[in-house]
XYZ file of C-alpha atoms in Angstrom:
680
model
C 384.982 37.259 -22.822
C 381.501 37.796 -21.389
C 378.025 37.845 -22.619
C 377.907 40.622 -20.255
C 380.685 42.594 -21.657
C 379.768 42.422 -24.952
C 375.901 43.541 -24.796
C 377.167 46.843 -22.517
C 379.794 46.957 -25.613
C 377.389 46.593 -28.174
C 374.513 48.947 -26.656
C 377.330 51.748 -26.230
C 378.200 51.272 -29.544
C 374.904 51.791 -31.126
C 374.592 54.389 -28.734
C 377.699 56.354 -29.558
C 376.867 56.445 -33.282
C 373.288 57.310 -33.347
C 374.644 60.118 -31.416
C 377.813 60.631 -34.241
C 374.939 60.250 -36.777
C 372.200 62.575 -35.179
C 374.942 65.677 -34.475
C 376.568 65.416 -38.414
C 373.735 64.825 -40.059
C 374.186 61.816 -41.513
C 373.403 57.890 -41.665
C 374.181 55.883 -38.791
C 375.550 53.376 -41.254
C 377.804 56.468 -42.746
C 378.536 57.080 -39.203
C 379.420 53.593 -38.228
C 381.625 53.101 -41.148
C 383.659 56.507 -40.361
C 384.368 55.469 -36.656
C 386.172 51.964 -37.897
C 387.904 53.428 -40.514
C 389.717 55.988 -37.838
C 390.219 52.185 -35.764
C 391.385 51.130 -38.419
C 393.813 53.919 -39.536
C 395.013 54.393 -35.652
C 395.715 50.317 -35.603
C 397.768 50.776 -38.856
C 395.911 48.564 -41.068
C 394.602 51.240 -43.572
C 394.910 54.240 -44.638
C 393.629 57.054 -47.053
C 390.224 55.537 -46.685
C 386.859 57.234 -47.885
C 383.330 56.994 -47.651
C 381.526 56.421 -50.687
C 377.903 54.517 -50.754
C 376.974 52.818 -53.754
C 374.328 50.186 -54.424
C 373.831 48.596 -57.776
C 372.116 44.807 -58.327
C 374.523 42.106 -58.056
C 377.038 45.025 -56.084
C 377.233 47.295 -52.774
C 380.119 49.320 -51.576
C 380.204 51.786 -48.471
C 383.913 53.007 -49.190
C 387.533 52.195 -50.473
C 391.255 53.327 -49.333
C 394.515 53.034 -51.208
C 397.041 52.253 -49.016
C 400.132 54.145 -47.689
C 402.817 52.946 -50.088
C 400.352 52.714 -52.779
C 400.749 49.160 -53.230
C 397.050 48.012 -51.667
C 393.084 48.824 -52.427
C 390.761 48.357 -50.254
C 387.227 47.988 -50.520
C 384.393 48.345 -47.599
C 380.879 46.725 -47.288
C 379.292 47.715 -44.121
C 376.774 46.211 -42.021
C 375.330 48.048 -39.454
C 371.917 46.647 -37.484
C 369.965 49.101 -34.789
C 369.301 45.445 -32.420
C 372.828 44.210 -33.604
C 372.402 41.013 -30.747
C 369.141 39.993 -31.591
C 370.710 38.279 -35.011
C 373.991 36.762 -36.037
C 376.063 37.778 -39.190
C 376.146 33.958 -40.898
C 378.589 32.568 -43.096
C 376.156 33.230 -46.447
C 375.546 36.843 -45.187
C 379.276 37.607 -45.181
C 380.423 35.770 -48.352
C 377.395 37.285 -50.184
C 379.353 40.958 -49.007
C 382.130 39.883 -50.337
C 380.773 39.010 -53.874
C 379.061 42.326 -53.681
C 382.383 43.842 -53.178
C 384.142 41.451 -55.842
C 380.924 42.664 -58.338
C 382.110 46.215 -57.906
C 385.446 45.708 -58.352
C 384.316 43.556 -61.553
C 382.091 46.660 -62.605
C 385.116 49.380 -62.362
C 387.369 47.669 -64.475
C 384.634 47.168 -67.291
C 383.791 51.587 -67.425
C 381.011 51.528 -64.344
C 382.705 55.546 -64.219
C 380.977 56.647 -67.639
C 377.458 55.506 -66.467
C 378.245 57.820 -63.323
C 377.624 61.660 -62.946
C 381.200 63.067 -62.559
C 379.958 66.070 -59.871
C 379.372 62.632 -57.456
C 381.671 61.178 -54.781
C 381.096 57.977 -56.592
C 382.775 59.061 -59.632
C 385.525 59.345 -57.399
C 385.741 56.330 -55.651
C 385.274 54.115 -59.668
C 388.039 55.909 -60.876
C 390.239 55.629 -58.331
C 389.001 51.725 -57.672
C 389.708 51.551 -61.846
C 393.560 53.758 -61.692
C 394.552 51.184 -58.480
C 393.884 47.537 -60.362
C 396.592 48.694 -62.646
C 399.024 49.920 -60.014
C 398.040 47.933 -56.545
C 399.922 44.628 -56.012
C 397.116 43.174 -53.519
C 393.427 43.631 -52.636
C 392.316 43.374 -49.870
C 388.315 43.445 -48.988
C 386.556 44.282 -45.327
C 383.549 43.348 -44.018
C 382.095 46.174 -41.256
C 379.958 45.034 -38.481
C 378.304 45.527 -35.357
C 377.076 41.773 -35.373
C 378.555 38.956 -34.427
C 379.750 36.675 -36.992
C 379.191 32.977 -36.969
C 382.718 33.067 -39.890
C 385.438 35.278 -39.332
C 387.510 33.243 -41.419
C 387.303 33.283 -45.374
C 390.016 32.116 -48.122
C 392.086 33.983 -49.611
C 391.478 34.095 -53.524
C 392.799 36.195 -56.537
C 391.153 39.069 -58.993
C 392.717 39.151 -62.559
C 395.994 37.827 -61.321
C 396.081 40.144 -57.723
C 395.794 38.467 -54.664
C 393.034 39.484 -52.475
C 392.509 38.507 -48.745
C 388.901 38.662 -46.532
C 388.651 40.524 -43.001
C 385.620 40.207 -41.239
C 385.688 43.388 -38.528
C 382.518 41.850 -36.855
C 381.658 43.227 -32.797
C 383.537 40.724 -31.377
C 386.478 41.782 -32.988
C 385.742 45.561 -32.415
C 384.818 44.524 -28.475
C 387.558 42.779 -28.351
C 390.481 45.410 -29.058
C 388.823 48.171 -27.650
C 389.060 46.512 -24.468
C 391.951 45.168 -24.796
C 393.628 47.944 -25.032
C 395.204 48.100 -28.556
C 393.883 48.457 -31.510
C 396.281 46.681 -34.302
C 396.489 42.760 -33.537
C 400.034 41.296 -32.565
C 402.433 40.633 -35.469
C 403.910 37.449 -35.102
C 406.675 36.350 -37.504
C 408.383 33.403 -37.953
C 411.658 33.028 -39.296
C 412.448 29.792 -41.378
C 415.645 29.302 -41.261
C 416.086 30.886 -37.813
C 418.082 33.084 -37.157
C 421.019 33.847 -35.300
C 421.751 35.513 -32.685
C 423.896 36.402 -30.021
C 422.142 36.838 -26.196
C 423.211 39.640 -23.744
C 423.352 38.890 -20.406
C 420.676 40.995 -18.524
C 419.772 41.143 -14.369
C 416.885 42.787 -15.696
C 413.729 40.425 -15.269
C 411.300 42.432 -17.294
C 413.136 42.694 -19.965
C 416.413 41.135 -22.252
C 418.389 41.853 -25.390
C 419.876 39.465 -28.255
C 421.493 40.919 -31.159
C 420.269 39.053 -34.667
C 420.887 40.409 -38.240
C 417.453 39.838 -40.749
C 417.538 39.714 -44.554
C 417.047 43.168 -45.805
C 414.281 41.415 -48.307
C 411.931 40.020 -45.739
C 412.187 43.414 -43.925
C 410.729 44.446 -46.662
C 408.443 42.037 -47.229
C 406.893 42.974 -43.060
C 406.290 46.467 -44.090
C 404.388 45.077 -47.377
C 402.135 43.100 -45.347
C 401.776 45.072 -41.982
C 402.760 48.564 -43.301
C 402.659 51.333 -40.034
C 401.774 48.679 -37.739
C 404.904 47.643 -37.488
C 405.595 51.367 -36.507
C 402.685 52.087 -34.333
C 404.656 52.636 -30.885
C 407.388 54.795 -32.658
C 404.777 58.266 -33.382
C 407.732 59.767 -35.128
C 408.102 57.295 -37.651
C 404.344 57.156 -37.912
C 404.390 60.684 -38.602
C 407.849 60.072 -41.123
C 406.897 57.571 -43.462
C 405.784 59.380 -46.274
C 406.938 56.702 -49.320
C 410.354 58.333 -49.674
C 413.067 56.612 -49.944
C 416.486 57.637 -48.285
C 418.805 58.472 -50.740
C 421.688 57.219 -49.493
C 419.920 53.497 -48.718
C 418.492 54.026 -52.249
C 422.300 54.349 -54.274
C 423.591 51.570 -51.716
C 419.903 48.944 -52.768
C 420.899 49.840 -56.268
C 424.449 49.861 -56.747
C 426.435 48.276 -53.912
C 423.240 46.207 -51.887
C 426.370 44.463 -50.027
C 427.587 46.982 -47.949
C 423.807 47.644 -47.067
C 424.969 45.512 -43.605
C 428.403 48.319 -43.132
C 426.480 51.463 -44.066
C 423.516 51.592 -42.239
C 422.641 51.839 -38.822
C 420.051 48.751 -38.443
C 417.191 48.799 -36.536
C 416.142 48.571 -33.450
C 412.535 46.484 -32.880
C 410.801 45.426 -29.563
C 409.069 41.770 -29.112
C 406.721 40.586 -26.230
C 407.770 36.926 -26.778
C 410.769 35.726 -28.505
C 410.692 31.679 -29.143
C 414.271 30.438 -29.000
C 416.714 27.871 -30.437
C 419.294 26.906 -28.117
C 422.066 24.662 -27.447
C 422.504 21.846 -25.014
C 423.748 24.193 -22.412
C 419.717 26.174 -22.378
C 421.712 29.386 -24.756
C 419.821 30.740 -27.211
C 421.354 30.907 -30.455
C 419.302 31.544 -32.701
C 415.877 33.241 -33.125
C 412.398 30.947 -34.639
C 410.065 33.367 -34.004
C 408.772 36.967 -32.641
C 405.244 37.691 -30.878
C 403.787 41.830 -30.286
C 406.749 42.673 -33.360
C 407.210 46.358 -33.429
C 410.037 49.058 -35.233
C 410.768 51.696 -32.799
C 413.879 52.956 -34.528
C 414.475 52.208 -38.334
C 411.126 52.763 -39.120
C 412.704 55.165 -42.585
C 415.276 51.914 -43.584
C 412.096 49.501 -43.387
C 410.007 51.880 -45.302
C 413.081 52.343 -47.433
C 413.612 48.625 -47.944
C 410.512 48.199 -49.485
C 409.776 51.399 -51.621
C 413.007 50.413 -53.375
C 411.854 46.481 -53.911
C 408.190 47.532 -54.844
C 408.983 50.440 -56.750
C 412.628 50.102 -58.206
C 412.649 46.584 -58.379
C 416.363 46.509 -56.600
C 416.944 42.873 -56.106
C 417.454 42.376 -52.044
C 418.928 39.490 -52.081
C 422.203 40.532 -50.569
C 421.086 42.854 -47.585
C 421.181 42.412 -44.165
C 420.138 44.658 -42.085
C 421.489 44.534 -38.710
C 419.166 44.209 -35.662
C 418.392 44.653 -31.792
C 415.252 42.991 -30.751
C 414.374 43.599 -26.740
C 411.997 41.358 -25.667
C 410.074 43.049 -22.841
C 407.331 41.915 -20.766
C 404.001 42.933 -21.606
C 402.753 44.923 -19.012
C 406.086 46.834 -18.668
C 405.584 47.617 -22.675
C 403.759 50.917 -22.216
C 406.963 52.191 -19.445
C 409.410 50.809 -21.543
C 409.206 50.918 -25.186
C 408.903 55.086 -25.515
C 411.739 54.950 -23.277
C 413.890 52.416 -26.030
C 412.634 54.949 -28.859
C 413.589 57.774 -26.739
C 417.519 56.534 -26.693
C 418.254 55.048 -29.637
C 418.861 57.461 -31.505
C 421.550 60.158 -30.006
C 421.975 61.804 -33.485
C 418.280 63.134 -33.718
C 416.731 62.583 -30.285
C 412.789 61.677 -30.424
C 410.946 64.084 -28.688
C 408.447 61.965 -26.906
C 404.226 63.752 -27.083
C 401.896 61.663 -24.401
C 398.853 60.859 -27.044
C 396.642 59.510 -23.975
C 393.565 60.413 -23.460
C 395.595 61.437 -19.695
C 397.293 64.271 -21.839
C 396.860 67.915 -19.154
C 395.800 69.558 -21.981
C 393.207 66.933 -22.228
C 392.197 66.491 -18.481
C 392.438 70.438 -18.238
C 390.329 70.628 -21.268
C 387.367 68.810 -19.985
C 387.469 69.587 -16.609
C 386.342 73.379 -18.024
C 384.479 72.230 -20.460
C 381.961 69.952 -18.135
C 381.301 73.251 -16.286
C 381.041 75.356 -18.643
C 377.109 76.827 -19.695
C 376.882 77.622 -23.163
C 374.113 80.828 -23.458
C 370.638 79.774 -24.274
C 369.689 80.950 -27.343
C 366.467 79.188 -28.076
C 364.477 81.633 -25.777
C 364.026 78.822 -23.313
C 366.828 80.010 -20.300
C 368.019 76.257 -20.776
C 371.716 76.968 -20.908
C 373.395 73.572 -21.567
C 376.809 72.251 -22.143
C 379.450 71.365 -24.915
C 380.401 67.620 -23.489
C 384.200 67.529 -24.304
C 384.646 63.447 -24.903
C 388.261 63.280 -24.356
C 388.023 59.512 -25.055
C 386.189 57.532 -26.449
C 382.133 56.435 -24.854
C 382.099 58.818 -22.002
C 379.943 60.251 -23.124
C 377.632 57.574 -23.545
C 378.971 56.023 -20.229
C 377.458 58.906 -18.705
C 374.091 59.178 -20.196
C 374.100 55.163 -19.279
C 374.383 56.857 -15.629
C 371.459 57.934 -15.487
C 369.342 54.850 -15.518
C 365.609 56.207 -15.619
C 364.529 56.833 -18.604
C 363.660 60.759 -17.424
C 367.402 61.605 -16.201
C 368.109 60.596 -19.286
C 365.988 63.028 -21.529
C 367.814 65.555 -18.967
C 371.398 64.839 -19.593
C 370.387 64.711 -23.012
C 368.723 67.952 -22.757
C 371.624 69.537 -20.345
C 374.433 68.048 -23.068
C 372.979 67.953 -26.891
C 373.878 65.100 -28.581
C 375.152 68.034 -31.463
C 377.158 69.619 -29.230
C 379.106 66.632 -28.526
C 383.142 66.115 -30.071
C 385.840 64.389 -29.373
C 389.738 64.676 -29.384
C 389.787 64.078 -33.230
C 387.326 66.896 -33.566
C 388.993 69.280 -31.772
C 392.483 69.061 -33.838
C 389.951 69.470 -36.954
C 388.233 72.621 -35.527
C 391.725 74.883 -34.299
C 393.765 72.790 -37.902
C 390.651 74.340 -39.866
C 391.057 77.745 -38.054
C 394.541 78.019 -38.199
C 394.775 77.425 -42.109
C 395.982 73.586 -42.401
C 393.179 72.216 -44.614
C 395.542 69.744 -46.118
C 396.807 68.988 -43.121
C 392.971 67.847 -42.024
C 392.457 66.006 -44.826
C 395.132 63.459 -44.183
C 392.966 61.647 -41.907
C 391.792 62.274 -38.193
C 394.132 60.747 -36.236
C 397.268 61.754 -38.055
C 396.048 65.201 -38.085
C 395.552 64.576 -34.262
C 399.173 63.522 -33.615
C 400.575 66.595 -35.382
C 397.973 68.541 -33.386
C 399.620 67.499 -30.223
C 402.768 68.047 -31.182
C 401.740 71.516 -30.985
C 400.358 71.792 -28.253
C 403.130 70.311 -26.606
C 405.960 72.411 -28.479
C 403.782 75.158 -27.810
C 401.246 74.647 -24.568
C 398.153 76.644 -24.621
C 396.902 78.208 -21.744
C 393.493 76.198 -21.211
C 390.967 78.811 -19.435
C 386.983 79.383 -19.930
C 388.168 81.386 -22.855
C 390.334 79.682 -24.632
C 387.559 76.720 -24.318
C 385.172 79.012 -25.239
C 386.807 80.263 -29.020
C 387.808 76.313 -29.215
C 384.199 75.555 -29.427
C 383.029 79.004 -31.138
C 385.845 77.507 -33.758
C 383.886 74.025 -33.319
C 379.795 76.542 -33.792
C 381.755 77.720 -37.380
C 382.869 74.566 -38.645
C 379.944 72.493 -38.217
C 377.850 75.776 -39.422
C 379.882 75.928 -42.940
C 379.944 71.590 -42.653
C 375.967 71.939 -43.137
C 375.967 74.633 -45.546
C 378.454 71.905 -47.389
C 375.856 69.005 -46.759
C 372.935 71.713 -48.642
C 375.622 72.846 -51.562
C 376.388 68.979 -52.378
C 379.530 68.260 -51.023
C 378.709 64.299 -50.611
C 381.505 62.246 -49.031
C 383.798 65.169 -50.004
C 382.080 67.009 -47.290
C 384.778 67.347 -44.446
C 387.408 68.319 -46.868
C 385.467 70.954 -48.156
C 384.369 72.245 -45.028
C 387.772 72.159 -43.781
C 389.072 74.100 -47.189
C 386.194 76.642 -46.742
C 386.655 77.473 -43.027
C 390.664 78.223 -43.971
C 389.919 80.202 -46.811
C 387.255 82.004 -44.778
C 390.091 82.295 -42.409
C 392.627 83.319 -44.613
C 390.790 86.094 -46.216
C 389.319 87.342 -43.221
C 392.621 87.332 -41.419
C 391.533 85.535 -38.150
C 389.420 88.174 -37.619
C 386.055 86.756 -37.004
C 384.784 87.524 -33.594
C 384.574 84.343 -31.831
C 383.609 86.308 -28.583
C 380.408 86.646 -30.445
C 379.508 83.396 -31.883
C 379.643 81.944 -28.445
C 378.013 84.079 -27.026
C 375.281 83.619 -29.949
C 375.945 80.223 -29.971
C 375.414 80.472 -33.845
C 377.334 82.826 -36.676
C 375.420 85.867 -37.802
C 373.232 86.251 -40.728
C 376.207 88.135 -42.413
C 378.518 85.159 -41.331
C 376.462 83.066 -42.888
C 375.736 84.307 -46.342
C 379.519 84.667 -46.637
C 380.289 80.792 -46.744
C 377.425 80.238 -48.725
C 378.886 82.404 -51.496
C 382.308 81.093 -51.069
C 381.666 77.324 -50.471
C 380.726 76.200 -54.122
C 383.820 78.436 -55.104
C 386.276 76.165 -52.968
C 384.337 72.969 -54.014
C 385.225 73.626 -57.878
C 389.015 73.797 -56.455
C 388.706 70.808 -54.176
C 387.685 68.916 -56.750
C 389.371 69.696 -59.460
C 392.543 68.186 -58.484
C 395.832 69.936 -60.923
C 398.044 67.214 -60.321
C 395.936 64.589 -61.745
C 394.958 62.841 -58.563
C 391.383 61.853 -57.094
C 389.752 63.859 -54.707
C 390.705 62.673 -51.980
C 394.699 62.405 -52.100
C 394.508 66.204 -53.897
C 393.345 67.061 -50.334
C 396.573 65.884 -48.570
C 398.521 68.055 -50.458
C 399.548 71.564 -49.779
C 399.357 72.330 -53.577
C 395.760 72.158 -52.892
C 395.285 74.430 -50.456
C 397.699 76.823 -53.001
C 394.969 76.426 -55.539
C 392.307 77.134 -52.537
C 393.928 80.398 -50.864
C 394.099 81.598 -55.016
C 390.406 81.325 -54.854
C 388.781 84.702 -56.357
C 386.463 85.710 -53.678
C 386.311 88.789 -51.362
C 384.619 89.201 -48.143
C 382.034 91.077 -48.092
C 381.234 94.673 -46.657
C 378.084 93.083 -44.672
C 380.614 90.756 -43.164
C 383.690 92.872 -42.708
C 381.902 95.268 -40.710
C 381.787 92.903 -38.172
C 385.149 92.267 -38.012
C 387.530 92.198 -34.960
C 390.038 95.399 -35.663
C 393.538 92.623 -34.722
C 393.427 89.285 -35.585
C 393.069 85.811 -33.372
C 396.199 85.004 -33.929
C 397.792 82.126 -31.841
C 399.484 84.359 -29.747
C 395.690 85.465 -28.360
C 394.385 82.554 -27.819
C 397.567 81.016 -26.139
C 397.273 83.922 -23.863
C 394.084 83.555 -23.078
C 392.082 85.860 -20.423
C 395.594 86.030 -18.195
C 393.521 84.361 -14.991
C 395.324 81.947 -13.420
C 394.814 78.997 -11.090
C 394.494 81.683 -8.609
C 391.788 83.103 -9.687
C 389.727 83.114 -6.020
C 391.920 85.592 -5.149
C 391.894 87.910 -8.324
C 387.917 87.615 -7.620
C 388.491 88.238 -3.767
C 390.552 91.493 -5.229
C 387.322 93.198 -6.362
C 385.085 95.194 -4.267
C 382.084 93.592 -3.359
C 380.133 97.225 -4.288
C 382.169 96.980 -7.630
C 380.450 93.410 -8.122
C 376.873 94.155 -7.143
C 377.642 97.442 -9.594
C 378.013 94.844 -12.462
C 374.899 93.203 -11.674
C 372.942 96.669 -11.902
C 374.608 97.295 -14.862
C 373.730 94.095 -16.554
C 370.171 94.965 -15.887
C 369.654 98.067 -16.957
C 371.326 97.409 -20.397
C 370.340 94.280 -21.072
C 373.841 92.766 -21.096
C 375.192 89.423 -19.924
C 373.508 86.381 -19.341
C 370.747 86.011 -16.765
C 373.391 83.158 -14.915
C 376.310 85.433 -15.450
C 374.422 88.341 -13.861
C 373.435 85.980 -10.818
C 377.323 84.861 -10.948
C 378.404 88.173 -10.216
C 376.080 89.403 -7.220
C 376.621 85.757 -5.705
C 380.393 86.593 -6.065
C 379.841 90.487 -4.542
C 377.656 88.939 -1.785
C 380.445 86.274 -0.656
C 383.164 88.232 -0.002
C 381.275 90.724 1.808
C 380.659 87.674 4.061
C 383.841 86.925 4.168
C 383.657 83.372 2.528
C 385.290 81.621 0.341
C 384.544 81.934 -3.756
C 385.756 78.787 -5.106
C 387.591 78.495 -8.693
C 384.961 77.564 -11.127
C 382.958 80.618 -9.796
C 385.813 82.855 -9.706
C 387.031 81.978 -12.917
C 383.499 82.529 -14.654
C 382.901 85.671 -12.856
C 386.006 87.116 -13.798
C 385.100 86.250 -17.511
C 381.712 88.158 -16.959
C 383.523 91.381 -15.682
C 386.008 91.575 -18.560
C 382.872 91.264 -20.670
C 380.958 93.719 -18.926
C 384.004 96.419 -19.513
C 384.066 95.409 -22.887
C 380.521 96.105 -23.527
C 381.213 100.067 -21.910
C 380.991 99.425 -17.807
C 382.477 102.008 -16.010
C 385.134 100.336 -12.918
C 386.289 103.779 -12.276
C 384.551 104.089 -9.374
C 385.646 101.351 -7.532
C 389.171 100.502 -6.441
C 390.109 97.532 -6.144
C 390.578 95.384 -2.406
C 394.456 96.014 -2.441
C 394.700 99.516 -3.083
C 391.702 100.351 -0.288
C 393.616 98.136 1.942
C 396.863 100.136 0.585
C 395.368 103.434 2.001
C 394.458 102.028 5.451
């Protein structure tokens, strides 16, 4: 790792965190904490994480989490600096940070929540920690820092008989994962004694296959230690593991564990390297270790073994699980592993979805939004872009390309940080509109995966109007988010916001005029007033769990949405008067405007006279944006001179025409060019 690379990464990280904090109206430490939470969740290192800051003499904490299986408690403390390369995070500072987390644990056990107002998010954190201390099997402490640490290894300890581990996620570690293409560090497992195996000959140089039988207890312990990190190359397993033990597996484990090998199909695993014990002829006879272990089929079996052991106290000493292990060359992992996952279970084939930033949907959304000008509504006449970041760091990369301070100011003027949004944000906006707040509350990564599964199943037509409406959803979400902050939502703000938007679209039957929100780049006074009235009611329902869970867990349940959907609230008359006659349902959003790829040809079918007439009408009636009036005149001129119209110009011009028709422009005196040709 070169220092230059690390310096560039550090600079981009600080810029991105500052931009996010500015856009979301939060502090840079909280924005940094949330960013790392997303990384840890994506890597399967942590789950169910929540930000909540509390500092008193002797203790400090920035967030907490409860492991997916409920057997680990995670606490986080953050060290974020605006000039991170100026100093290093010393061993003494690292140890002091972990001591503050342990002090917080001690005070939670001693009843800290009794001294905190129940309406504060810190109360929920203290309550969750106090409850978890009586249920979990281990504690993990995390120090998140954008400085380079001089000491990344801290010895394990104990708290009230529970094992405590310490993890330092410093700048070097964050950089290593960001540049390696994989967030989770490779899982390395040693087998003692080595596992007997049978090696299958292969004519392929990039992979080899061995068959083995692995003790069920060992598999359960691996899941206890690594959780869904074992399954990160198997998206289906990642989505399906919910702590439920398959009934048949459970009965076998409890009643006839010795028959598990006969009854169960076993697991399919991959590794980037397999260490063998060989006989005199050099043939592999035993597996002594694996590097980069991943279970690509059999995730439910693996998790069920763990839950049966931890919850049912099942005895697994007689349980054996068959394993097909494929050693794959590291450079071929991305190509071969998805195929293994897809074909290893023919009874229930896995539908593979491309969750990368190169998915056609992502690429097209970026292409259109980068050339889409948002109307100027502040009187300056300066139109701007909504910057869609389909890959992390694109905004800071583009800003860096504008090398001079003047050009960077101009870039920020055209691409305000408050108008930057990511893939995870996109999924959050759309799912909130579509009344899936409990899905949004399950975390950015899981929500995004669920969103992309829907996109893959029913691909929307990504055109200009679709992008405008998605951005309108973003504007509505952000406006609601600001109101939630004013209402004192605290660290529950993200949950309150998604539930408020969902309750709003439920009550209005999704008849809110997204096109108007796009044109005005904001919500109307009536819509703003309605959200201000609705938000406190939703907040009471979300922050008052009916099932004894803390707020974060309650918000993930469909039962929470059921409670919020029954909140007594009716849309005020002022808002009803603004609603559309028909709902903007999925079909309307997917259908778009009907403009196909041949937009240039379609625009050319409209006579130059009609384009000129639209421009004159728009000026006289003060309709359309100035840039739209100029565009339709330009298109008319190009048609008159028989010049080519670019796709981007044609798409926006056709939308301007549709907008004009909606607002009262009469196109009947102007036949289409094809109709004129038919009369020649």
